[in-house]
């Protein structure tokens, strides 16, 4: 891949120079999506969850869920908080909090590795808003509960597999953490935390812009519409779902849209990599888990279709 990198960089520059109007359109679409959807939904959660963590309120917030998540998949209170935020806030918040808790030694390395398998999702607001809007515009019947089930229920087998891989039999991650010494925490600064959140959001916006441009070029390429839509979905989740809803019949759109949302696109992988600073957490492992998650979501949606859940 390192040998190909210079050629890919030159190709990107040539595409920008050859068709600046298309480059502008793709960049504008990506930045518009970032400014109107991603920033309003993700930034407030990022700032507030960071404040909760910095002020020691993570266990307090996770306490109502600890009796359930402490049994299966055996998470500690801090791990439960990371999972809850990953579900509610969307990419890449679950992975970000997972890595930060590992850095501060509030969770063990094994728990952090296991969490990486099932703590990253698109937010319910994204699914209920943007994704459902794309499906409705394409006149595709897909009830929101079915979409939520296809995206979130695979967390159960993923958690089971991650626990089998990273946790010795008969233990919980909380007991595994007992032998680990906590790392002293620096005093929390809301101003420093907010500036760090802004920096992360700008980084995320850059990735969304870049991969939206790539998706735009794919849409206008010589490729067939279906193949172009699939490549767009691989590149970037939001533009991919929109392209898929236009290019395929309804029976194919539902599982493909669920799979795309669960995978998050290469853009989502780069966003996650940008917030994973601890070397013990492997982005390669994350990609493998997301591929499995995406496959399970598609299979579950196909099963729902087979059961007659849609008209």
Short mmCIF file of C-alpha atoms in Angstrom, two decimals:
data_model
loop_
_atom_site.label_atom_id
_atom_site.label_comp_id
_atom_site.label_asym_id
_atom_site.label_seq_id
_atom_site.Cartn_x
_atom_site.Cartn_y
_atom_site.Cartn_z
CA UNK A 1 0.00 0.00 0.00
CA UNK A 2 2.90 2.37 0.75
CA UNK A 3 4.20 1.89 -2.81
CA UNK A 4 0.78 2.84 -4.22
CA UNK A 5 0.33 5.92 -2.01
CA UNK A 6 2.29 8.37 -4.23
CA UNK A 7 0.34 7.26 -7.31
CA UNK A 8 -2.98 7.63 -5.50
CA UNK A 9 -2.01 11.13 -4.34
CA UNK A 10 -1.05 12.15 -7.90
CA UNK A 11 -4.30 10.64 -9.25
CA UNK A 12 -6.36 12.64 -6.74
CA UNK A 13 -4.60 15.86 -7.71
CA UNK A 14 -5.13 15.17 -11.43
CA UNK A 15 -8.84 14.51 -10.88
CA UNK A 16 -9.16 17.83 -9.05
CA UNK A 17 -7.41 19.66 -11.90
CA UNK A 18 -9.26 17.89 -14.72
CA UNK A 19 -12.75 18.45 -13.34
CA UNK A 20 -12.76 21.28 -10.77
CA UNK A 21 -16.54 21.74 -11.04
CA UNK A 22 -17.19 18.14 -9.99
CA UNK A 23 -14.58 18.47 -7.23
CA UNK A 24 -16.35 21.57 -5.98
CA UNK A 25 -19.71 19.82 -6.03
CA UNK A 26 -18.40 16.85 -4.05
CA UNK A 27 -16.58 19.00 -1.52
CA UNK A 28 -19.62 21.24 -1.08
CA UNK A 29 -21.88 18.23 -0.53
CA UNK A 30 -19.51 16.75 2.05
CA UNK A 31 -19.06 20.00 3.95
CA UNK A 32 -22.80 20.70 3.83
CA UNK A 33 -23.45 17.26 5.30
CA UNK A 34 -20.82 17.85 7.96
CA UNK A 35 -22.14 21.29 8.89
CA UNK A 36 -25.87 20.54 8.83
CA UNK A 37 -25.97 16.95 10.10
CA UNK A 38 -22.73 15.77 11.74
CA UNK A 39 -21.75 18.86 13.74
CA UNK A 40 -25.19 19.56 15.28
CA UNK A 41 -25.70 15.91 16.25
CA UNK A 42 -22.17 14.85 17.26
CA UNK A 43 -20.41 17.92 18.68
CA UNK A 44 -22.78 18.57 21.63
CA UNK A 45 -22.59 14.91 22.61
CA UNK A 46 -18.81 14.95 22.28
CA UNK A 47 -18.47 17.98 24.55
CA UNK A 48 -20.97 16.74 27.14
CA UNK A 49 -19.70 13.16 27.33
CA UNK A 50 -16.14 14.46 27.73
CA UNK A 51 -17.30 16.69 30.59
CA UNK A 52 -19.04 13.73 32.23
CA UNK A 53 -15.86 11.64 31.96
CA UNK A 54 -13.57 14.44 33.13
CA UNK A 55 -15.73 15.23 36.16
CA UNK A 56 -16.06 11.60 37.19
CA UNK A 57 -19.70 11.09 36.28
CA UNK A 58 -19.33 8.16 33.87
CA UNK A 59 -20.09 5.46 36.44
CA UNK A 60 -23.01 7.48 37.79
CA UNK A 61 -24.58 7.71 34.33
CA UNK A 62 -23.93 4.04 33.55
CA UNK A 63 -25.19 2.76 36.92
CA UNK A 64 -28.78 1.97 35.78
CA UNK A 65 -27.39 -0.20 32.94
CA UNK A 66 -24.61 -1.89 34.91
CA UNK A 67 -26.76 -4.76 36.29
CA UNK A 68 -27.50 -5.83 32.69
CA UNK A 69 -24.23 -4.99 30.93
CA UNK A 70 -22.23 -6.24 33.91
CA UNK A 71 -23.65 -9.73 33.37
CA UNK A 72 -23.47 -9.83 29.61
CA UNK A 73 -21.07 -8.99 28.12
CA UNK A 74 -19.51 -8.52 31.57
CA UNK A 75 -18.56 -4.86 31.19
CA UNK A 76 -17.27 -2.60 33.93
CA UNK A 77 -19.24 0.61 34.65
CA UNK A 78 -16.77 2.60 32.53
CA UNK A 79 -17.08 0.09 29.70
CA UNK A 80 -20.87 0.30 29.94
CA UNK A 81 -20.63 4.09 29.59
CA UNK A 82 -18.47 3.75 26.45
CA UNK A 83 -20.99 1.35 24.90
CA UNK A 84 -23.97 3.58 25.72
CA UNK A 85 -22.25 6.62 24.21
CA UNK A 86 -21.25 4.61 21.14
CA UNK A 87 -24.89 3.68 20.53
CA UNK A 88 -26.43 7.09 21.24
CA UNK A 89 -23.79 9.44 19.81
CA UNK A 90 -22.71 7.64 16.64
CA UNK A 91 -19.32 7.25 14.94
CA UNK A 92 -16.61 7.59 16.19
CA UNK A 93 -17.64 8.36 19.80
CA UNK A 94 -17.69 4.77 21.10
CA UNK A 95 -14.15 4.08 19.90
CA UNK A 96 -12.94 7.48 21.11
CA UNK A 97 -14.21 6.92 24.66
CA UNK A 98 -12.97 3.33 24.63
CA UNK A 99 -9.44 4.52 23.85
CA UNK A 100 -9.56 7.35 26.39
CA UNK A 101 -10.67 5.00 29.18
CA UNK A 102 -7.82 2.65 28.28
CA UNK A 103 -5.34 5.54 28.32
CA UNK A 104 -6.48 6.52 31.82
CA UNK A 105 -6.57 2.84 32.90
CA UNK A 106 -10.21 2.99 33.86
CA UNK A 107 -10.72 -0.18 31.82
CA UNK A 108 -8.35 -3.05 31.12
CA UNK A 109 -6.68 -3.66 27.77
CA UNK A 110 -8.80 -6.77 27.20
CA UNK A 111 -12.03 -4.87 27.88
CA UNK A 112 -10.95 -2.08 25.52
CA UNK A 113 -10.17 -4.59 22.77
CA UNK A 114 -13.50 -6.32 23.28
CA UNK A 115 -15.40 -3.02 23.29
CA UNK A 116 -13.81 -2.10 19.97
CA UNK A 117 -15.80 -4.98 18.46
CA UNK A 118 -19.26 -3.67 19.37
CA UNK A 119 -19.16 -0.07 20.60
CA UNK A 120 -19.35 1.81 17.27
CA UNK A 121 -22.66 2.50 15.52
CA UNK A 122 -24.50 5.14 13.55
CA UNK A 123 -26.64 7.16 15.96
CA UNK A 124 -30.40 6.54 16.21
CA UNK A 125 -30.91 10.15 15.07
CA UNK A 126 -28.97 9.45 11.87
CA UNK A 127 -30.96 6.30 11.17
CA UNK A 128 -34.33 7.86 12.02
CA UNK A 129 -33.56 11.08 10.16
CA UNK A 130 -31.19 10.86 7.20
CA UNK A 131 -31.44 7.14 6.41
CA UNK A 132 -35.22 6.94 6.67
CA UNK A 133 -35.53 10.12 4.59
CA UNK A 134 -33.44 8.54 1.79
CA UNK A 135 -35.60 5.43 1.85
CA UNK A 136 -38.85 7.39 1.85
CA UNK A 137 -37.74 9.55 -1.09
CA UNK A 138 -37.03 6.35 -3.01
CA UNK A 139 -40.50 5.06 -1.98
CA UNK A 140 -39.02 2.08 -0.14
CA UNK A 141 -41.05 0.67 2.71
CA UNK A 142 -38.78 0.03 5.68
CA UNK A 143 -40.20 0.59 9.20
CA UNK A 144 -37.75 2.27 11.55
CA UNK A 145 -37.90 -0.58 14.16
CA UNK A 146 -36.73 -3.02 11.49
CA UNK A 147 -33.81 -0.79 10.53
CA UNK A 148 -32.82 -0.26 14.17
CA UNK A 149 -33.01 -4.00 14.81
CA UNK A 150 -30.81 -4.79 11.80
CA UNK A 151 -28.14 -2.31 12.89
CA UNK A 152 -28.12 -2.79 16.67
CA UNK A 153 -29.06 -6.45 17.33
CA UNK A 154 -25.79 -7.78 15.83
CA UNK A 155 -24.15 -6.29 18.93
CA UNK A 156 -25.25 -9.42 20.80
CA UNK A 157 -23.29 -12.01 18.76
CA UNK A 158 -20.39 -9.57 18.41
CA UNK A 159 -20.25 -9.12 22.19
CA UNK A 160 -20.41 -12.89 22.69
CA UNK A 161 -17.52 -13.48 20.27
CA UNK A 162 -15.46 -10.63 21.76
CA UNK A 163 -15.99 -11.93 25.29
CA UNK A 164 -14.94 -15.43 24.24
CA UNK A 165 -11.80 -14.02 22.65
CA UNK A 166 -10.67 -11.50 25.27
CA UNK A 167 -12.07 -12.65 28.61
CA UNK A 168 -11.14 -15.81 30.53
CA UNK A 169 -14.09 -18.06 31.33
CA UNK A 170 -16.06 -17.24 34.47
CA UNK A 171 -14.74 -13.70 34.88
CA UNK A 172 -16.00 -10.21 34.13
CA UNK A 173 -14.03 -7.28 32.83
CA UNK A 174 -14.65 -5.53 36.14
CA UNK A 175 -12.83 -8.24 38.11
CA UNK A 176 -10.09 -8.33 35.49
CA UNK A 177 -9.54 -4.62 36.10
CA UNK A 178 -9.12 -5.07 39.86
CA UNK A 179 -5.43 -5.90 39.55
CA UNK A 180 -4.71 -2.85 37.41
CA UNK A 181 -3.55 0.35 39.03
CA UNK A 182 -5.49 3.45 38.00
CA UNK A 183 -3.54 6.22 36.30
CA UNK A 184 -3.59 9.61 38.07
CA UNK A 185 -5.91 12.04 36.29
CA UNK A 186 -5.10 15.62 35.35
CA UNK A 187 -7.52 18.31 36.55
CA UNK A 188 -10.37 18.65 34.05
CA UNK A 189 -10.36 21.81 31.92
CA UNK A 190 -13.60 22.43 30.06
CA UNK A 191 -11.94 24.95 27.76
CA UNK A 192 -9.16 22.52 26.76
CA UNK A 193 -11.68 19.74 26.29
CA UNK A 194 -13.92 21.89 24.08
CA UNK A 195 -10.98 22.92 21.89
CA UNK A 196 -9.99 19.26 21.55
CA UNK A 197 -13.57 18.44 20.50
CA UNK A 198 -13.44 21.18 17.85
CA UNK A 199 -10.16 19.76 16.53
CA UNK A 200 -11.66 16.28 16.23
CA UNK A 201 -14.75 17.64 14.48
CA UNK A 202 -12.60 19.47 11.91
CA UNK A 203 -10.65 16.27 11.29
CA UNK A 204 -13.91 14.35 10.81
CA UNK A 205 -15.15 17.07 8.45
CA UNK A 206 -12.01 16.72 6.34
CA UNK A 207 -12.50 13.00 5.93
CA UNK A 208 -16.19 13.43 5.08
CA UNK A 209 -15.33 16.07 2.47
CA UNK A 210 -12.61 13.96 0.87
CA UNK A 211 -14.66 10.76 0.64
CA UNK A 212 -17.76 12.66 -0.52
CA UNK A 213 -15.66 13.99 -3.40
CA UNK A 214 -14.55 10.44 -4.20
CA UNK A 215 -18.17 9.27 -4.13
CA UNK A 216 -19.19 12.11 -6.44
CA UNK A 217 -16.54 11.14 -8.99
CA UNK A 218 -17.73 7.53 -8.80
CA UNK A 219 -21.33 8.59 -9.47
CA UNK A 220 -20.24 10.38 -12.65
CA UNK A 221 -17.85 7.65 -13.79
CA UNK A 222 -18.26 5.10 -16.58
CA UNK A 223 -19.23 2.40 -14.07
CA UNK A 224 -22.78 0.97 -14.06
CA UNK A 225 -25.11 2.68 -11.58
CA UNK A 226 -25.26 -0.31 -9.24
CA UNK A 227 -21.49 -0.76 -9.05
CA UNK A 228 -20.98 2.98 -8.63
CA UNK A 229 -23.48 3.00 -5.74
CA UNK A 230 -21.70 0.11 -4.03
CA UNK A 231 -18.34 1.84 -4.32
CA UNK A 232 -19.90 5.03 -2.93
CA UNK A 233 -21.25 3.04 0.03
CA UNK A 234 -17.80 1.59 0.60
CA UNK A 235 -16.28 5.06 0.57
CA UNK A 236 -18.74 7.08 2.67
CA UNK A 237 -21.85 6.03 4.57
CA UNK A 238 -24.17 8.97 3.93
CA UNK A 239 -23.64 9.44 0.20
CA UNK A 240 -23.56 5.65 -0.14
CA UNK A 241 -27.00 5.13 1.40
CA UNK A 242 -28.44 7.81 -0.87
CA UNK A 243 -26.84 6.25 -3.96
CA UNK A 244 -27.96 2.73 -3.04
CA UNK A 245 -31.57 3.85 -2.50
CA UNK A 246 -31.66 5.17 -6.08
CA UNK A 247 -29.80 2.35 -7.84
CA UNK A 248 -31.38 -0.86 -6.53
CA UNK A 249 -34.87 -2.35 -6.07
CA UNK A 250 -36.37 -2.21 -2.58
CA UNK A 251 -35.58 -5.85 -1.71
CA UNK A 252 -31.87 -5.10 -2.24
CA UNK A 253 -31.84 -1.57 -0.79
CA UNK A 254 -32.92 -2.61 2.71
CA UNK A 255 -30.06 -5.05 3.46
CA UNK A 256 -27.52 -2.90 1.61
CA UNK A 257 -28.53 0.23 3.53
CA UNK A 258 -28.35 -1.64 6.86
CA UNK A 259 -24.94 -3.07 5.94
CA UNK A 260 -23.66 0.36 4.87
CA UNK A 261 -24.81 2.01 8.10
CA UNK A 262 -23.25 -0.74 10.21
CA UNK A 263 -19.92 -0.63 8.35
CA UNK A 264 -19.61 3.16 8.36
CA UNK A 265 -17.53 3.35 5.19
CA UNK A 266 -13.81 3.87 4.72
CA UNK A 267 -14.44 7.46 5.82
CA UNK A 268 -15.70 6.13 9.18
CA UNK A 269 -12.63 3.92 9.48
CA UNK A 270 -10.32 6.91 8.97
CA UNK A 271 -12.36 8.90 11.50
CA UNK A 272 -12.01 6.09 14.02
CA UNK A 273 -8.30 5.75 13.35
CA UNK A 274 -7.87 9.47 14.02
CA UNK A 275 -9.26 9.13 17.57
CA UNK A 276 -7.56 5.82 18.48
CA UNK A 277 -4.26 6.92 19.99
CA UNK A 278 -3.46 3.88 22.12
CA UNK A 279 -1.23 1.36 20.28
CA UNK A 280 -2.96 -1.55 22.04
CA UNK A 281 -6.12 -0.88 19.99
CA UNK A 282 -5.70 -2.06 16.41
CA UNK A 283 -7.55 -0.38 13.55
CA UNK A 284 -7.14 -3.65 11.63
CA UNK A 285 -9.14 -5.46 14.32
CA UNK A 286 -11.75 -2.70 14.18
CA UNK A 287 -12.15 -3.13 10.40
CA UNK A 288 -12.54 -6.90 10.76
CA UNK A 289 -15.24 -6.49 13.42
CA UNK A 290 -17.07 -3.90 11.30
CA UNK A 291 -17.05 -6.23 8.29
CA UNK A 292 -18.64 -8.92 10.44
CA UNK A 293 -21.13 -6.41 11.85
CA UNK A 294 -22.06 -5.29 8.35
CA UNK A 295 -22.60 -8.88 7.20
CA UNK A 296 -24.80 -9.68 10.20
CA UNK A 297 -26.91 -6.57 9.62
CA UNK A 298 -27.49 -7.46 5.98
CA UNK A 299 -28.36 -11.07 6.90
CA UNK A 300 -30.81 -9.94 9.59
CA UNK A 301 -32.54 -7.56 7.18
CA UNK A 302 -32.83 -10.35 4.59
CA UNK A 303 -34.33 -12.56 7.31
CA UNK A 304 -36.86 -9.86 8.20
CA UNK A 305 -37.82 -9.57 4.54
CA UNK A 306 -38.24 -13.32 4.32
CA UNK A 307 -40.53 -13.26 7.33
CA UNK A 308 -42.79 -10.76 5.53
CA UNK A 309 -41.95 -7.75 7.70
CA UNK A 310 -42.35 -5.39 4.73
CA UNK A 311 -45.18 -4.87 2.27
#
